[in-house]
Tab-separated table of C-alpha atoms in Angstrom:
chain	number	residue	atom	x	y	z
A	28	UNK	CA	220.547	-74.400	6.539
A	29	UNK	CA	221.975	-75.131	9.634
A	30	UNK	CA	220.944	-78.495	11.464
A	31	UNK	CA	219.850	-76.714	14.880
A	32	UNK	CA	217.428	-74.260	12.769
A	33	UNK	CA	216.346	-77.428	10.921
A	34	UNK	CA	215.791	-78.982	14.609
A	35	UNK	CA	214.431	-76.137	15.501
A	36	UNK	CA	212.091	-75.402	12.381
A	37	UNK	CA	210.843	-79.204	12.952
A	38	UNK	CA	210.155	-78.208	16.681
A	39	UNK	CA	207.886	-75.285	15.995
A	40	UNK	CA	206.212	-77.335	13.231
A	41	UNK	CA	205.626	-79.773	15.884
A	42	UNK	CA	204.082	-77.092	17.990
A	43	UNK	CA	201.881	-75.847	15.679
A	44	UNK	CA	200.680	-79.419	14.721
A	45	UNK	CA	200.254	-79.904	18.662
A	46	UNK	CA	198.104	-76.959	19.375
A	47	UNK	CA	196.073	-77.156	16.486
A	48	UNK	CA	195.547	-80.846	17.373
A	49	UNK	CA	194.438	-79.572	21.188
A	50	UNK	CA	192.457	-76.606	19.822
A	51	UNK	CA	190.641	-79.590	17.406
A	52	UNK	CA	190.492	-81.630	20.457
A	53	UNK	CA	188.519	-78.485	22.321
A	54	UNK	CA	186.483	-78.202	19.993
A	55	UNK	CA	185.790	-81.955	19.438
A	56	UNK	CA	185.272	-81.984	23.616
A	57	UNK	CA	183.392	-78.804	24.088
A	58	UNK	CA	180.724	-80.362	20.956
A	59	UNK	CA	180.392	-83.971	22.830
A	60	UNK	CA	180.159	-82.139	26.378
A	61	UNK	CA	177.308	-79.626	24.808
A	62	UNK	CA	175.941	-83.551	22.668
A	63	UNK	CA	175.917	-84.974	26.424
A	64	UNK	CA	174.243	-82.521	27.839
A	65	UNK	CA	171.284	-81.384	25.605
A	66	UNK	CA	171.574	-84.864	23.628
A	67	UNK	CA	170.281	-86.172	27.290
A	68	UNK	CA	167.088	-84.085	27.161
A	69	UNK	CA	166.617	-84.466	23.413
A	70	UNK	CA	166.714	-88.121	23.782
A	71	UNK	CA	164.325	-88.203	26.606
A	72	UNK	CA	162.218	-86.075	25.128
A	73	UNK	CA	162.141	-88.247	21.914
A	74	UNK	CA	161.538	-91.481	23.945
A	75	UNK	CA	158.755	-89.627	25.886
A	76	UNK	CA	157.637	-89.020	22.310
A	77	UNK	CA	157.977	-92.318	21.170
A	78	UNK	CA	156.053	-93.711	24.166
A	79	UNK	CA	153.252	-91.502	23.920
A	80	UNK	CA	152.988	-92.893	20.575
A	81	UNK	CA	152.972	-96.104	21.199
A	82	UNK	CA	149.667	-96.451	22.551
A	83	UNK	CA	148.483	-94.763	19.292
A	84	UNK	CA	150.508	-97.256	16.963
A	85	UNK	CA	149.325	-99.867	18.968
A	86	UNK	CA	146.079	-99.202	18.118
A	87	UNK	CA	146.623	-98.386	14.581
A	88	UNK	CA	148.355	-101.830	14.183
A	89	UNK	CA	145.230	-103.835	16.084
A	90	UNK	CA	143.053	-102.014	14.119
A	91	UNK	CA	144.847	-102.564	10.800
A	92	UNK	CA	145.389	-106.525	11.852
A	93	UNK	CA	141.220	-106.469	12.781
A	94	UNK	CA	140.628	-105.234	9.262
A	95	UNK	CA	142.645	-107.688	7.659
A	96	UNK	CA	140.956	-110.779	9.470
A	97	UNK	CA	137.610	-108.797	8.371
A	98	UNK	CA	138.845	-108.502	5.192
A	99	UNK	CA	139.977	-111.889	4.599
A	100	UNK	CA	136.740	-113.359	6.097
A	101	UNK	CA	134.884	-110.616	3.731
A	102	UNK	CA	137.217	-112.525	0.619
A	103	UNK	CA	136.119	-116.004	1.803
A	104	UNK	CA	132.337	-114.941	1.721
A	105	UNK	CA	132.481	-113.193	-1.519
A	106	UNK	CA	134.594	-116.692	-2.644
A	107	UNK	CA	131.186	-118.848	-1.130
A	108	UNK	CA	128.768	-116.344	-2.567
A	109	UNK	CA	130.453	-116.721	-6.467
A	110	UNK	CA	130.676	-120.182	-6.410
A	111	UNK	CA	127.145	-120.412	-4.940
A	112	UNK	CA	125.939	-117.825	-7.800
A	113	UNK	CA	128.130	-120.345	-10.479
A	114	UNK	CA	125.882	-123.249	-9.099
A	115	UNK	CA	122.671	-121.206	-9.214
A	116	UNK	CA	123.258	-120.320	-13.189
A	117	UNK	CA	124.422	-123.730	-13.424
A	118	UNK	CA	121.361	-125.377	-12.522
A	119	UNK	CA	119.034	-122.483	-13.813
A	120	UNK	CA	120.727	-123.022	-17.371
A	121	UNK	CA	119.862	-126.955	-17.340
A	122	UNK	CA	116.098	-125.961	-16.177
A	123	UNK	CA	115.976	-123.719	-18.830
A	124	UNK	CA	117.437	-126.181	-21.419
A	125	UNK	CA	114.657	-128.700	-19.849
A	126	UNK	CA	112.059	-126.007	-20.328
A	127	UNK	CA	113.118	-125.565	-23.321
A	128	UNK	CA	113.029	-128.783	-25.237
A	129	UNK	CA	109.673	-129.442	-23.543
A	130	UNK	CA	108.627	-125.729	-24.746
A	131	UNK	CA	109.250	-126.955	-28.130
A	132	UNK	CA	107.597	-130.172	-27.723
A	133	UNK	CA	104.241	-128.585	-26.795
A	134	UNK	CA	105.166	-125.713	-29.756
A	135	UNK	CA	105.154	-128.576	-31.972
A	136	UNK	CA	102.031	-130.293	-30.907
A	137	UNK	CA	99.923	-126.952	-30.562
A	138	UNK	CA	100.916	-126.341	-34.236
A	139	UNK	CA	99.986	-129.871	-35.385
A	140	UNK	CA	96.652	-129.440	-33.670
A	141	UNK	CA	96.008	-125.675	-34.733
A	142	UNK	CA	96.640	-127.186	-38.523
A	143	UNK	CA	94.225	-130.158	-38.192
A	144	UNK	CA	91.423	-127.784	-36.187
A	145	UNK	CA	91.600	-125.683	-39.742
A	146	UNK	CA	91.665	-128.573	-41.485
A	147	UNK	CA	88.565	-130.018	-39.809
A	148	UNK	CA	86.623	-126.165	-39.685
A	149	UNK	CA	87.104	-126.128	-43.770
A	150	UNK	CA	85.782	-130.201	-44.007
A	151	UNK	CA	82.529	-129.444	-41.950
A	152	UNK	CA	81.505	-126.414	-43.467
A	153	UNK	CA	82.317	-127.788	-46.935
A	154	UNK	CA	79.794	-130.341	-45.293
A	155	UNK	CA	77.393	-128.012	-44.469
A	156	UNK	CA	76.755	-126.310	-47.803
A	157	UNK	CA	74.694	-129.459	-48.476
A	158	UNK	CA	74.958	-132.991	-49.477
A	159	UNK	CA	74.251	-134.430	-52.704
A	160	UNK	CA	70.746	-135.052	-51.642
A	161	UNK	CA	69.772	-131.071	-50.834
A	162	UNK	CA	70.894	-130.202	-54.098
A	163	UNK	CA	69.582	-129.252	-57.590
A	164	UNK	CA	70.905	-132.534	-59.078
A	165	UNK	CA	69.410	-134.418	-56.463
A	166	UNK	CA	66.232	-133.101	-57.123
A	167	UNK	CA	66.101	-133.173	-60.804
A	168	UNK	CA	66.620	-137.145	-59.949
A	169	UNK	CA	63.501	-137.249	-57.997
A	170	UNK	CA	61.619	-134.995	-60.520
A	171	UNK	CA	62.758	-137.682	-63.038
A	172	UNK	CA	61.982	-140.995	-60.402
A	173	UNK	CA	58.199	-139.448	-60.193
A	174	UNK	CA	58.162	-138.963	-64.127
A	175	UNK	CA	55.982	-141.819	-65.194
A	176	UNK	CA	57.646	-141.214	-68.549
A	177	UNK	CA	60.850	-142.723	-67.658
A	178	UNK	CA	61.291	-146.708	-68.043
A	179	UNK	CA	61.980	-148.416	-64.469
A	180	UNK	CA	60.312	-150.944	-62.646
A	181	UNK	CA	57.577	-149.860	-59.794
A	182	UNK	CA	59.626	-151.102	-56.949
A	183	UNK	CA	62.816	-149.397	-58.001
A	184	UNK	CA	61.249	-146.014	-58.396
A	185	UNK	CA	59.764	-146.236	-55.045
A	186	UNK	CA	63.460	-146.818	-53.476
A	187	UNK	CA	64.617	-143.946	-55.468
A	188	UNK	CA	62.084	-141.273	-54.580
A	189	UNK	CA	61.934	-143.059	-51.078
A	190	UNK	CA	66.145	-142.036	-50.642
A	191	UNK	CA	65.956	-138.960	-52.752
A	192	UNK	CA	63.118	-137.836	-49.835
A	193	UNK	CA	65.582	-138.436	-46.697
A	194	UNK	CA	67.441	-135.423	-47.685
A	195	UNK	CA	64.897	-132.939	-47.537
A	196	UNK	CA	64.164	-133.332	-44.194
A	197	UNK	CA	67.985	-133.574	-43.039
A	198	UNK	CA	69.370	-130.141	-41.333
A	199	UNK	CA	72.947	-130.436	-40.250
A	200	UNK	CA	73.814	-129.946	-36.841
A	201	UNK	CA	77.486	-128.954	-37.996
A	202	UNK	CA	76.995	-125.389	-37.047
A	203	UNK	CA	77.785	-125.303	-32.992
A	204	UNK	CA	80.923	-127.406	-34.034
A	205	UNK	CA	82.224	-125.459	-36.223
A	206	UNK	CA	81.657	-122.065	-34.075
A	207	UNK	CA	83.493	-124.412	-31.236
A	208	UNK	CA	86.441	-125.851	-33.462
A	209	UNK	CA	87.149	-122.010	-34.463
A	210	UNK	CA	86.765	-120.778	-30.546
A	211	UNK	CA	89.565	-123.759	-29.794
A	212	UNK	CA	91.911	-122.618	-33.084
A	213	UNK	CA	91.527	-118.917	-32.116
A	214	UNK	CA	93.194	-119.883	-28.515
């Protein structure tokens, strides 16, 4: 190859590599021209946008920041009312445990008193089936006292008969007790 065609082939190269670099650069200026002028209108339309938004967002974000001071005052309340609550069972369980004990303690005594109310029901009317002197042995004593038969001195015999006699007249009274012991150990 001859050194003018190589100066020659490295010239056209050159060319070529020049006019594609100015058809690139066309292109390149022809986009940013056509950017420059509709990018204008695009971006004042989007910052029209964007500031007939803003009133929205603005609200949005007061209302969200209004709901979080509610909701945080909301939290605080619920906090008061729990530990409030905790106190209430608190106390309530130590009134209980009060009540309870003295529960017991009147339990205790009720029972003590039902048992001696039974106790004293079955003494009385044990009582009131008769004393030795209303019955049969008492008066085969004073059947024997007014036997002449029978050795003993005047003044004894009179005693006897005169003691065997009291309890023949005696009627016991024991009745209206016993009818109230029961109504107290039914209740």
């Amino acid at each position: 190859m001859n050194p003018i065609r190589k100066v020659l082939t490295l010239l056209q190269d050159m060319q070529h590599k020049v006019v594609a670099e100015g058809e690139m650069e066309k292109d390149l200026y022809e986009k940013f021209m056509c950017y420059c002028t509709t990018g204008t209108g695009d971006l004042a339309a989007s910052i029209a946008d964007a500031e007939a938004k803003m009133p929205e967002v603005t609200a949005e974000i007061t209302a969200s920041e209004e709901k979080l001071v509610q909701s945080q005052a909301d939290l605080q309340q619920a906090q008061a009312d729990r530990a409030a609550a905790e106190e209430a069972m608190k106390e309530a369980s130590g009134i209980r445990e009060k009540e309870a004990v003295a529960f017991a303690a009147v339990k205790t005594e009720a029972g003590t008193n039902t048992v001696a109310i039974a106790k004293a029901i079955a003494a009385l009317e044990k009582g009131m089936a008769g004393s030795f002197l209303q019955t049969e042995t008492a008066q085969v004593i004073r059947n024997l006292a007014n036997d002449d038969k029978i050795d003993m001195a005047e003044s004894d015999r009179q005693d006897l008969v005169a003691f065997l006699s009291q309890g023949t007249q005696y009627a016991p009274q024991s009745g209206q007790i016993t009818g109230i012991l029961k109504e107290m150990g039914d209740t």
